Tab-separated table of C-alpha atoms in Angstrom:
chain	number	residue	atom	x	y	z
O	1	UNK	CA	-20.196	14.688	21.793
O	2	UNK	CA	-17.352	17.413	21.105
O	3	UNK	CA	-16.407	17.171	17.127
O	4	UNK	CA	-13.404	18.030	15.431
O	5	UNK	CA	-12.290	17.423	11.923
O	6	UNK	CA	-9.639	18.181	11.268
O	7	UNK	CA	-8.406	17.702	7.759
O	8	UNK	CA	-9.516	19.918	4.409
O	9	UNK	CA	-8.690	18.778	0.280
O	10	UNK	CA	-6.808	19.243	-1.600
O	11	UNK	CA	-8.657	19.803	-3.991
O	12	UNK	CA	-9.875	22.639	-2.753
O	13	UNK	CA	-6.539	24.261	-1.901
O	14	UNK	CA	-6.725	24.331	2.342
O	15	UNK	CA	-4.481	24.555	4.022
O	16	UNK	CA	-4.941	22.512	7.112
O	17	UNK	CA	-2.625	19.015	7.253
O	18	UNK	CA	0.220	18.904	8.792
O	19	UNK	CA	3.541	17.860	7.066
O	20	UNK	CA	5.362	15.122	6.136
O	21	UNK	CA	8.308	15.857	4.986
O	22	UNK	CA	10.448	19.230	3.461
O	23	UNK	CA	12.802	19.660	1.014
O	24	UNK	CA	14.606	21.943	2.896
O	25	UNK	CA	17.930	25.089	2.285
O	26	UNK	CA	20.749	25.218	4.534
O	27	UNK	CA	20.453	25.868	7.602
O	28	UNK	CA	19.744	29.318	8.746
O	29	UNK	CA	19.605	30.134	4.608
O	30	UNK	CA	16.223	31.636	3.199
O	31	UNK	CA	16.315	30.394	-0.333
O	32	UNK	CA	14.948	33.395	-2.056
O	33	UNK	CA	14.266	31.607	-5.641
O	34	UNK	CA	11.910	29.687	-5.514
O	35	UNK	CA	7.997	31.086	-7.169
O	36	UNK	CA	5.159	28.040	-6.745
O	37	UNK	CA	3.946	29.207	-10.001
O	38	UNK	CA	6.448	29.865	-13.028
O	39	UNK	CA	4.272	31.985	-16.293
O	40	UNK	CA	4.961	35.174	-15.107
O	41	UNK	CA	8.495	34.454	-12.660
O	42	UNK	CA	7.494	37.068	-10.822
O	43	UNK	CA	6.015	35.976	-7.543
O	44	UNK	CA	3.047	33.897	-6.863
O	45	UNK	CA	1.683	30.917	-5.940
O	46	UNK	CA	-1.207	30.247	-7.528
O	47	UNK	CA	-3.671	27.616	-6.466
O	48	UNK	CA	-6.122	25.038	-8.947
O	49	UNK	CA	-9.108	27.421	-6.317
O	50	UNK	CA	-8.080	30.546	-7.716
O	51	UNK	CA	-7.113	31.368	-4.144
O	52	UNK	CA	-3.007	33.300	-4.190
O	53	UNK	CA	-0.545	33.623	-1.799
O	54	UNK	CA	2.349	35.206	-2.805
O	55	UNK	CA	6.061	36.031	-1.628
O	56	UNK	CA	6.952	32.615	-0.102
O	57	UNK	CA	10.396	31.580	1.631
O	58	UNK	CA	12.069	29.144	4.126
O	59	UNK	CA	14.617	28.996	5.598
O	60	UNK	CA	14.802	25.882	8.788
O	61	UNK	CA	16.584	26.752	11.933
O	62	UNK	CA	19.728	25.692	14.978
O	63	UNK	CA	15.865	24.316	16.933
O	64	UNK	CA	14.860	22.811	14.141
O	65	UNK	CA	11.455	25.388	13.020
O	66	UNK	CA	11.195	26.255	9.458
O	67	UNK	CA	10.019	29.655	8.978
O	68	UNK	CA	7.710	29.864	6.158
O	69	UNK	CA	7.027	33.683	5.436
O	70	UNK	CA	4.438	35.438	3.324
O	71	UNK	CA	4.647	39.486	2.738
O	72	UNK	CA	7.373	39.348	6.169
O	73	UNK	CA	4.207	37.253	8.478
O	74	UNK	CA	5.569	34.094	9.610
O	75	UNK	CA	2.954	31.883	8.793
O	76	UNK	CA	1.542	28.854	10.526
O	77	UNK	CA	1.368	26.188	7.234
O	78	UNK	CA	-0.320	23.235	6.833
O	79	UNK	CA	1.254	19.895	4.753
O	80	UNK	CA	-1.629	20.529	1.740
O	81	UNK	CA	0.210	23.638	1.091
O	82	UNK	CA	3.076	23.287	2.473
O	83	UNK	CA	4.100	20.580	0.301
O	84	UNK	CA	4.743	23.162	-1.799
O	85	UNK	CA	7.864	23.925	-0.468
O	86	UNK	CA	8.542	20.155	-0.344
O	87	UNK	CA	10.082	20.492	-3.659
O	88	UNK	CA	10.915	24.399	-3.644
O	89	UNK	CA	11.357	26.667	-1.110
O	90	UNK	CA	13.327	24.980	1.105
O	91	UNK	CA	15.322	22.995	-1.719
O	92	UNK	CA	19.239	22.972	-1.368
O	93	UNK	CA	20.384	24.231	-4.436
O	94	UNK	CA	23.209	26.823	-5.817
O	95	UNK	CA	20.588	28.216	-8.402
O	96	UNK	CA	17.601	28.713	-6.006
O	97	UNK	CA	20.128	29.731	-3.507
O	98	UNK	CA	21.647	32.539	-5.095
O	99	UNK	CA	21.810	35.968	-3.953
O	100	UNK	CA	19.005	38.296	-4.545
O	101	UNK	CA	20.818	40.017	-7.297
O	102	UNK	CA	21.291	36.777	-9.152
O	103	UNK	CA	17.770	35.806	-8.250
O	104	UNK	CA	16.258	39.019	-9.164
O	105	UNK	CA	17.731	39.144	-13.036
O	106	UNK	CA	16.397	34.659	-12.601
O	107	UNK	CA	12.658	35.886	-13.225
O	108	UNK	CA	13.272	39.210	-15.584
O	109	UNK	CA	14.912	36.037	-18.353
O	110	UNK	CA	11.843	34.087	-16.869
O	111	UNK	CA	9.177	36.602	-17.328
O	112	UNK	CA	10.773	37.035	-21.111
O	113	UNK	CA	11.957	33.651	-21.770
O	114	UNK	CA	9.574	31.007	-24.136
O	115	UNK	CA	9.915	27.867	-21.084
O	116	UNK	CA	9.030	25.494	-23.517
O	117	UNK	CA	12.220	26.330	-25.969
O	118	UNK	CA	14.820	24.810	-24.972
O	119	UNK	CA	18.373	26.562	-23.579
O	120	UNK	CA	21.510	25.452	-23.245
O	121	UNK	CA	22.148	26.181	-20.329
O	122	UNK	CA	20.506	24.542	-17.036
O	123	UNK	CA	18.064	26.738	-15.424
O	124	UNK	CA	15.529	25.894	-12.980
O	125	UNK	CA	11.411	25.239	-13.514
O	126	UNK	CA	9.302	24.794	-10.715
O	127	UNK	CA	4.633	25.209	-10.878
O	128	UNK	CA	1.742	24.322	-8.265
O	129	UNK	CA	-0.900	23.171	-9.954
O	130	UNK	CA	-3.303	20.368	-7.730
O	131	UNK	CA	-3.674	16.215	-8.879
O	132	UNK	CA	-4.689	13.272	-7.625
O	133	UNK	CA	-6.870	15.658	-5.099
O	134	UNK	CA	-3.735	16.910	-3.026
O	135	UNK	CA	-0.841	19.446	-4.246
O	136	UNK	CA	1.634	18.425	-7.062
O	137	UNK	CA	4.424	20.743	-6.445
O	138	UNK	CA	7.635	20.104	-9.017
O	139	UNK	CA	11.095	21.226	-9.714
O	140	UNK	CA	12.636	20.422	-12.641
O	141	UNK	CA	16.021	21.356	-13.890
O	142	UNK	CA	17.782	21.158	-16.803
O	143	UNK	CA	17.469	23.082	-20.202
O	144	UNK	CA	13.984	22.455	-20.809
O	145	UNK	CA	10.431	22.648	-19.485
O	146	UNK	CA	8.381	19.905	-18.442
O	147	UNK	CA	6.092	20.648	-15.666
O	148	UNK	CA	3.517	21.103	-17.847
O	149	UNK	CA	4.250	17.757	-19.749
O	150	UNK	CA	4.210	16.102	-15.882
O	151	UNK	CA	0.968	17.617	-14.862
O	152	UNK	CA	-0.647	16.131	-17.705
O	153	UNK	CA	1.006	12.877	-16.773
O	154	UNK	CA	-0.887	12.349	-13.795
O	155	UNK	CA	-3.926	14.215	-15.496
O	156	UNK	CA	-3.422	10.994	-17.186
O	157	UNK	CA	-2.617	8.281	-14.356
O	158	UNK	CA	-6.093	9.645	-12.635
O	159	UNK	CA	-8.708	9.214	-15.642
O	160	UNK	CA	-7.687	6.516	-17.660
O	161	UNK	CA	-6.454	3.986	-14.116
O	162	UNK	CA	-6.070	5.438	-11.244
O	163	UNK	CA	-8.922	6.685	-9.910
O	164	UNK	CA	-12.142	5.168	-8.878
O	165	UNK	CA	-14.915	8.123	-8.639
O	166	UNK	CA	-13.748	8.652	-12.483
O	167	UNK	CA	-15.472	6.161	-15.436
O	168	UNK	CA	-13.287	5.939	-17.318
O	169	UNK	CA	-10.660	4.083	-15.441
O	170	UNK	CA	-10.068	0.676	-15.259
O	171	UNK	CA	-10.034	0.977	-11.897
O	172	UNK	CA	-13.623	1.813	-12.252
O	173	UNK	CA	-14.214	-0.484	-14.811
O	174	UNK	CA	-12.245	-3.767	-12.445
O	175	UNK	CA	-14.751	-2.854	-9.722
O	176	UNK	CA	-18.257	-2.029	-12.600
O	177	UNK	CA	-17.352	-5.904	-13.381
O	178	UNK	CA	-16.267	-7.099	-10.782
O	179	UNK	CA	-20.559	-6.912	-9.674
O	180	UNK	CA	-21.700	-8.301	-12.247
O	181	UNK	CA	-18.994	-11.501	-11.982
O	182	UNK	CA	-16.943	-10.000	-14.554
O	183	UNK	CA	-13.355	-10.906	-15.517
O	184	UNK	CA	-11.116	-7.472	-16.409
O	185	UNK	CA	-8.614	-7.169	-19.026
O	186	UNK	CA	-5.775	-5.006	-18.106
O	187	UNK	CA	-2.190	-3.596	-19.423
O	188	UNK	CA	0.936	-3.808	-18.348
O	189	UNK	CA	1.172	-1.259	-16.370
O	190	UNK	CA	-2.218	-1.880	-14.339
O	191	UNK	CA	-0.948	-5.572	-13.790
O	192	UNK	CA	2.710	-4.466	-12.137
O	193	UNK	CA	0.659	-1.638	-10.150
O	194	UNK	CA	-1.911	-4.872	-8.786
O	195	UNK	CA	0.862	-7.434	-8.783
O	196	UNK	CA	3.041	-5.355	-5.995
O	197	UNK	CA	-0.091	-4.097	-3.369
O	198	UNK	CA	-1.454	-8.089	-4.224
O	199	UNK	CA	2.682	-8.728	-2.158
O	200	UNK	CA	2.855	-6.238	-0.369
O	201	UNK	CA	-0.430	-6.937	0.989
O	202	UNK	CA	0.667	-10.766	1.307
O	203	UNK	CA	4.083	-9.972	2.982
O	204	UNK	CA	2.615	-7.538	5.249
O	205	UNK	CA	-0.204	-9.977	6.593
O	206	UNK	CA	-3.272	-7.857	5.396
O	207	UNK	CA	-1.742	-4.957	7.054
O	208	UNK	CA	-1.924	-3.057	4.192
O	209	UNK	CA	-5.260	-3.737	1.966
O	210	UNK	CA	-5.670	-2.760	-1.192
O	211	UNK	CA	-9.327	-3.178	-1.164
O	212	UNK	CA	-10.386	-1.051	2.266
O	213	UNK	CA	-11.931	1.184	0.094
O	214	UNK	CA	-15.529	1.193	1.184
O	215	UNK	CA	-13.794	1.241	5.270
O	216	UNK	CA	-11.973	4.159	4.414
O	217	UNK	CA	-15.394	5.668	2.750
O	218	UNK	CA	-17.843	4.491	5.587
O	219	UNK	CA	-15.518	6.549	8.322
O	220	UNK	CA	-15.429	9.190	5.797
O	221	UNK	CA	-12.008	10.400	7.565
O	222	UNK	CA	-11.397	13.061	4.318
O	223	UNK	CA	-14.754	13.698	4.147
O	224	UNK	CA	-16.815	17.573	5.326
O	225	UNK	CA	-18.645	14.385	8.424
O	226	UNK	CA	-16.146	12.117	10.016
O	227	UNK	CA	-17.391	9.998	12.328
O	228	UNK	CA	-17.266	7.291	13.911
O	229	UNK	CA	-18.948	4.488	12.794
O	230	UNK	CA	-20.758	1.874	14.537
O	231	UNK	CA	-19.311	-1.961	15.324
O	232	UNK	CA	-22.537	-3.115	13.363
O	233	UNK	CA	-21.070	-0.605	10.478
O	234	UNK	CA	-17.120	-1.727	10.770
O	235	UNK	CA	-18.390	-5.619	10.741
O	236	UNK	CA	-20.166	-5.561	7.954
O	237	UNK	CA	-18.338	-3.116	6.108
O	238	UNK	CA	-15.087	-6.309	6.705
O	239	UNK	CA	-16.954	-8.807	5.021
O	240	UNK	CA	-16.577	-7.167	1.956
O	241	UNK	CA	-12.225	-6.731	2.204
O	242	UNK	CA	-9.760	-8.730	2.159
O	243	UNK	CA	-6.770	-8.715	-0.807
O	244	UNK	CA	-7.557	-12.301	-0.574
O	245	UNK	CA	-10.470	-11.977	-3.003
O	246	UNK	CA	-8.376	-10.352	-6.080
O	247	UNK	CA	-7.611	-12.954	-8.555
O	248	UNK	CA	-5.033	-12.060	-11.002
O	249	UNK	CA	-4.257	-14.289	-13.976
O	250	UNK	CA	-1.973	-14.179	-16.864
O	251	UNK	CA	-3.613	-14.691	-20.025
O	252	UNK	CA	-0.572	-14.109	-22.028
O	253	UNK	CA	2.562	-12.213	-22.844
O	254	UNK	CA	3.127	-11.847	-26.174
O	255	UNK	CA	6.015	-10.116	-27.782
O	256	UNK	CA	3.931	-7.572	-30.246
O	257	UNK	CA	3.394	-4.552	-30.678
O	258	UNK	CA	-0.247	-4.451	-30.945
O	259	UNK	CA	-0.983	-6.820	-27.518
O	260	UNK	CA	-1.396	-3.701	-25.521
O	261	UNK	CA	-3.233	-1.594	-27.639
O	262	UNK	CA	-5.004	-4.229	-27.889
O	263	UNK	CA	-5.957	-4.880	-24.247
O	264	UNK	CA	-6.336	-1.286	-23.990
O	265	UNK	CA	-9.229	-0.660	-26.284
O	266	UNK	CA	-11.526	-4.306	-25.090
O	267	UNK	CA	-10.896	-1.731	-21.866
O	268	UNK	CA	-11.528	1.395	-23.281
O	269	UNK	CA	-14.366	-0.174	-25.527
O	270	UNK	CA	-17.110	-1.007	-22.142
O	271	UNK	CA	-16.361	2.393	-20.093
O	272	UNK	CA	-17.001	5.945	-21.922
O	273	UNK	CA	-15.674	6.378	-25.320
O	274	UNK	CA	-12.775	9.447	-24.672
O	275	UNK	CA	-10.815	9.882	-28.259
O	276	UNK	CA	-7.830	11.353	-26.346
O	277	UNK	CA	-7.483	7.994	-24.099
O	278	UNK	CA	-7.620	6.108	-27.028
O	279	UNK	CA	-5.729	8.130	-29.317
O	280	UNK	CA	-2.957	8.002	-26.516
O	281	UNK	CA	-2.922	4.499	-26.280
O	282	UNK	CA	-2.235	3.770	-29.932
O	283	UNK	CA	0.498	5.397	-30.159
O	284	UNK	CA	2.264	3.282	-27.127
O	285	UNK	CA	4.270	0.418	-29.256
O	286	UNK	CA	6.696	-1.035	-25.937
O	287	UNK	CA	6.694	-4.489	-27.531
O	288	UNK	CA	6.895	-7.829	-24.680
O	289	UNK	CA	4.261	-6.657	-22.744
O	290	UNK	CA	2.172	-8.570	-20.396
O	291	UNK	CA	-1.283	-9.469	-19.755
O	292	UNK	CA	-3.818	-10.420	-17.379
O	293	UNK	CA	-6.763	-10.634	-16.342
O	294	UNK	CA	-8.431	-9.857	-12.834
O	295	UNK	CA	-11.887	-11.346	-10.883
O	296	UNK	CA	-12.384	-9.954	-7.714
O	297	UNK	CA	-14.961	-11.691	-6.060
O	298	UNK	CA	-18.591	-10.121	-5.542
O	299	UNK	CA	-19.306	-6.346	-3.220
O	300	UNK	CA	-14.802	-6.706	-2.416
O	301	UNK	CA	-12.958	-3.222	-5.010
O	302	UNK	CA	-10.451	-2.489	-5.648
O	303	UNK	CA	-8.341	0.769	-4.346
O	304	UNK	CA	-4.712	2.107	-4.892
O	305	UNK	CA	-5.260	5.192	-3.379
O	306	UNK	CA	-2.741	3.757	-0.754
O	307	UNK	CA	-0.086	3.038	-2.895
O	308	UNK	CA	-1.355	6.881	-6.171
O	309	UNK	CA	1.084	9.147	-4.762
O	310	UNK	CA	3.359	6.607	-5.186
O	311	UNK	CA	2.907	5.527	-7.967
O	312	UNK	CA	2.646	8.848	-9.107
O	313	UNK	CA	6.100	9.492	-8.795
O	314	UNK	CA	6.587	6.201	-10.649
O	315	UNK	CA	5.373	7.288	-13.670
O	316	UNK	CA	7.083	10.665	-13.444
O	317	UNK	CA	10.264	8.758	-12.805
O	318	UNK	CA	9.892	6.661	-15.486
O	319	UNK	CA	8.623	9.865	-17.563
O	320	UNK	CA	12.370	11.734	-16.649
O	321	UNK	CA	14.304	8.991	-17.481
O	322	UNK	CA	13.125	9.326	-21.709
O	323	UNK	CA	14.136	13.043	-21.275
O	324	UNK	CA	17.836	14.535	-21.706
O	325	UNK	CA	17.821	17.633	-21.288
O	326	UNK	CA	16.634	17.181	-17.068
O	327	UNK	CA	19.651	16.604	-15.206
O	328	UNK	CA	17.561	16.331	-11.604
O	329	UNK	CA	13.783	16.948	-9.693
O	330	UNK	CA	12.220	17.438	-7.360
O	331	UNK	CA	8.549	15.781	-7.439
O	332	UNK	CA	6.092	16.147	-4.325
O	333	UNK	CA	2.483	14.318	-5.069
O	334	UNK	CA	1.184	15.435	-1.680
O	335	UNK	CA	3.324	13.455	1.097
O	336	UNK	CA	4.337	11.403	-1.587
O	337	UNK	CA	8.113	13.094	-2.866
O	338	UNK	CA	10.660	11.982	-6.204
O	339	UNK	CA	14.155	13.371	-5.708
O	340	UNK	CA	15.029	12.569	-8.964
O	341	UNK	CA	19.101	13.123	-10.579
O	342	UNK	CA	21.190	15.257	-9.109
O	343	UNK	CA	21.245	19.086	-7.786
O	344	UNK	CA	23.787	21.437	-9.746
O	345	UNK	CA	26.597	21.109	-7.331
O	346	UNK	CA	25.991	17.370	-6.445
O	347	UNK	CA	25.060	17.788	-2.880
O	348	UNK	CA	22.600	15.742	-1.345
O	349	UNK	CA	18.924	16.408	-0.893
O	350	UNK	CA	18.178	17.413	2.095
O	351	UNK	CA	14.438	16.124	3.221
O	352	UNK	CA	12.823	17.232	7.458
O	353	UNK	CA	10.936	14.905	8.513
O	354	UNK	CA	8.015	16.514	10.474
O	355	UNK	CA	7.645	17.018	14.521
O	356	UNK	CA	4.675	14.633	14.988
O	357	UNK	CA	3.706	16.547	17.806
O	358	UNK	CA	5.682	20.376	16.758
O	359	UNK	CA	4.572	22.954	15.154
O	360	UNK	CA	3.185	22.652	11.789
O	361	UNK	CA	6.085	23.198	9.412
O	362	UNK	CA	8.273	22.236	11.984
O	363	UNK	CA	11.547	19.044	11.277
O	364	UNK	CA	12.904	16.958	14.332
O	365	UNK	CA	15.450	15.583	12.021
O	366	UNK	CA	17.029	15.684	8.724
O	367	UNK	CA	17.639	13.325	5.496
O	368	UNK	CA	20.383	13.179	3.642
O	369	UNK	CA	19.399	11.815	0.148
O	370	UNK	CA	21.400	11.889	-3.033
O	371	UNK	CA	20.116	10.778	-6.070
O	372	UNK	CA	16.861	8.573	-7.273
O	373	UNK	CA	14.327	7.959	-4.261
O	374	UNK	CA	11.980	7.933	-3.114
O	375	UNK	CA	10.565	9.487	0.505
O	376	UNK	CA	6.839	8.272	2.000
O	377	UNK	CA	6.043	9.469	5.209
O	378	UNK	CA	2.992	8.697	7.490
O	379	UNK	CA	1.746	9.626	10.809
O	380	UNK	CA	-2.037	10.046	12.756
O	381	UNK	CA	-1.560	14.196	12.325
O	382	UNK	CA	-1.693	14.038	8.837
O	383	UNK	CA	-5.988	13.541	8.582
O	384	UNK	CA	-7.932	13.371	12.021
O	385	UNK	CA	-11.024	14.363	13.575
O	386	UNK	CA	-10.901	14.207	17.310
O	387	UNK	CA	-14.199	13.120	18.928
O	388	UNK	CA	-15.520	12.614	22.922
O	389	UNK	CA	-12.166	14.295	23.573
O	390	UNK	CA	-10.600	10.750	21.195
O	391	UNK	CA	-8.110	11.281	18.341
O	392	UNK	CA	-8.871	8.887	15.309
O	393	UNK	CA	-7.024	9.185	12.641
O	394	UNK	CA	-6.751	7.787	8.933
O	395	UNK	CA	-4.180	5.018	8.315
O	396	UNK	CA	-6.496	2.507	9.335
O	397	UNK	CA	-6.391	-1.120	10.061
O	398	UNK	CA	-7.614	-3.800	8.029
O	399	UNK	CA	-7.682	-6.446	10.561
O	400	UNK	CA	-9.870	-4.098	13.041
O	401	UNK	CA	-11.422	-1.788	10.659
O	402	UNK	CA	-10.556	0.883	13.561
O	403	UNK	CA	-7.003	3.038	13.175
O	404	UNK	CA	-4.507	1.867	13.617
O	405	UNK	CA	-2.812	1.348	17.053
O	406	UNK	CA	0.132	-0.185	16.757
O	407	UNK	CA	2.407	2.197	19.204
O	408	UNK	CA	3.871	4.956	16.504
O	409	UNK	CA	2.950	8.419	15.571
O	410	UNK	CA	5.398	8.903	12.337
O	411	UNK	CA	7.238	6.619	10.426
O	412	UNK	CA	9.107	7.292	7.432
O	413	UNK	CA	9.885	5.332	4.862
O	414	UNK	CA	13.199	5.670	1.644
O	415	UNK	CA	12.952	3.493	-1.727
O	416	UNK	CA	13.768	3.509	-4.645
O	417	UNK	CA	10.022	2.260	-5.342
O	418	UNK	CA	7.538	5.388	-4.766
O	419	UNK	CA	4.262	2.566	-4.713
O	420	UNK	CA	7.162	0.694	-2.812
O	421	UNK	CA	8.087	3.585	-0.355
O	422	UNK	CA	3.888	4.856	-0.409
O	423	UNK	CA	2.582	1.927	0.712
O	424	UNK	CA	5.177	0.786	2.862
O	425	UNK	CA	4.961	3.907	5.647
O	426	UNK	CA	1.174	2.583	5.841
O	427	UNK	CA	2.083	-0.671	6.795
O	428	UNK	CA	5.037	-0.399	8.487
O	429	UNK	CA	2.391	1.881	10.515
O	430	UNK	CA	-0.076	-0.632	11.120
O	431	UNK	CA	2.277	-3.319	12.348
O	432	UNK	CA	4.467	-1.019	14.795
O	433	UNK	CA	7.953	-0.345	15.031
O	434	UNK	CA	9.245	-4.155	15.087
O	435	UNK	CA	6.895	-5.942	12.832
O	436	UNK	CA	7.851	-2.899	10.489
O	437	UNK	CA	10.988	-3.044	10.448
O	438	UNK	CA	11.206	-6.913	9.896
O	439	UNK	CA	8.796	-6.167	6.789
O	440	UNK	CA	11.858	-3.384	4.924
O	441	UNK	CA	14.024	-5.703	5.427
O	442	UNK	CA	12.303	-8.381	3.272
O	443	UNK	CA	11.344	-4.981	0.667
O	444	UNK	CA	15.166	-3.356	0.845
O	445	UNK	CA	13.604	-0.785	1.367
O	446	UNK	CA	15.129	1.690	4.753
O	447	UNK	CA	12.551	3.611	7.728
O	448	UNK	CA	12.391	6.587	10.527
O	449	UNK	CA	10.368	5.482	13.532
O	450	UNK	CA	8.976	7.756	15.856
O	451	UNK	CA	6.280	6.439	18.597
O	452	UNK	CA	4.167	7.541	21.207
O	453	UNK	CA	7.115	8.310	23.821
O	454	UNK	CA	8.908	9.874	20.964
O	455	UNK	CA	11.538	7.439	20.430
O	456	UNK	CA	13.202	7.325	17.498
O	457	UNK	CA	14.233	4.213	15.593
O	458	UNK	CA	15.871	4.190	12.428
O	459	UNK	CA	16.947	1.052	10.234
O	460	UNK	CA	20.601	0.581	9.390
O	461	UNK	CA	20.785	1.659	5.787
O	462	UNK	CA	19.280	5.252	7.023
O	463	UNK	CA	21.688	6.264	10.905
O	464	UNK	CA	24.657	7.016	8.285
O	465	UNK	CA	22.083	9.836	6.722
O	466	UNK	CA	19.781	10.928	9.302
O	467	UNK	CA	20.232	13.757	11.536
O	468	UNK	CA	17.544	14.677	15.148
O	469	UNK	CA	17.462	18.220	15.420
O	470	UNK	CA	14.903	17.921	17.585
O	471	UNK	CA	16.463	17.119	21.315
O	472	UNK	CA	12.740	16.162	22.950
O	473	UNK	CA	13.332	13.128	20.006
O	474	UNK	CA	16.167	10.198	20.902
O	475	UNK	CA	17.389	7.575	19.311
């Protein structure tokens, strides 16, 4: 038996995942203005685990190949590190692709300037970090650097709301209460995320299912020792899954500033006491907050990991809407990208789609998008392992318990909602091209489907926005 694991967890900063989507510079143009860590303004990508990758530049040539250069050497970069470039190096912008002299001046100015102080003219602020077990890449266009604040927002989102690993999170509280046969009260944010997840599960007939966390952990594809479980193990695990086992009940809706505070307090009083979290919650005085309670059948668990990165993009978008000093931004949370506002020159955002069967960082096509939107890609090349000559990828079919076998190798979704783009990329991959397209129509989203024969199907709304760069792929 041969076993090859092609995945290293993002928390370690390893560069072993292949790139799904990359924000690109102009063809044949090297984007020199980007640095992944702006605290020095001078040179380097400082990773959370202490690794240092310096002088990363990128360009796309006429063959659709994305070349990444480190210290004048061409690198083969994979998704967890290349996702840094999604919102950075390969971004088409006037500031990022200026002359060498202009870039040296910008770097010098950023070295001496205090990034937290607003400036009179728009600037470009970049930062790369780790959050939610993946790479967070931020690129802000405006007169104020809000990269640190965005990172803090996402840290709170993971710790206080989404992570099933954190005892202090609402998801952990829900699962713990479920094992005791208890209901859990939810605030309006969690209510919305659960409602949207259940609606997507229903519309996709279970192709997307927020209860397969245990199945995912059984396969352990994202871990150090992935394996093919026995048929009995899969059968037993599937008996404890199913989105229909989640029951969400609206208990009240009132126009008061105290409603959300009281519900949050109820949740946090039954989890780890966190003073900072409680203070943040008590400061939220939004009115007209809906409140609900959730109950999950015994042994079933809630896991929002399949839409977590998309939720993060939505949270960032809501935050940016309140920042008048920010005119545009590209935020990449793993494979989910938020394109916000516009670039300084008003031109479209250019987003490349990875060649699923090509070299790491090689684009098979480019999307040209304008305004605020979300892009997510799911593919069988992202996380997988080989056993006995067969590829086992991470996108599991909830109906079988095995990796989805729909004839597709990649699905890219464009949607106004980060949660939807993230969840739909998974659901459509499981459903296949025909059923996937029908699902997109019901959700008001667009997509690009690539099958095993390298045939590309583009939905109507993207036909004039997508260009194939690799002649091996045909529409």
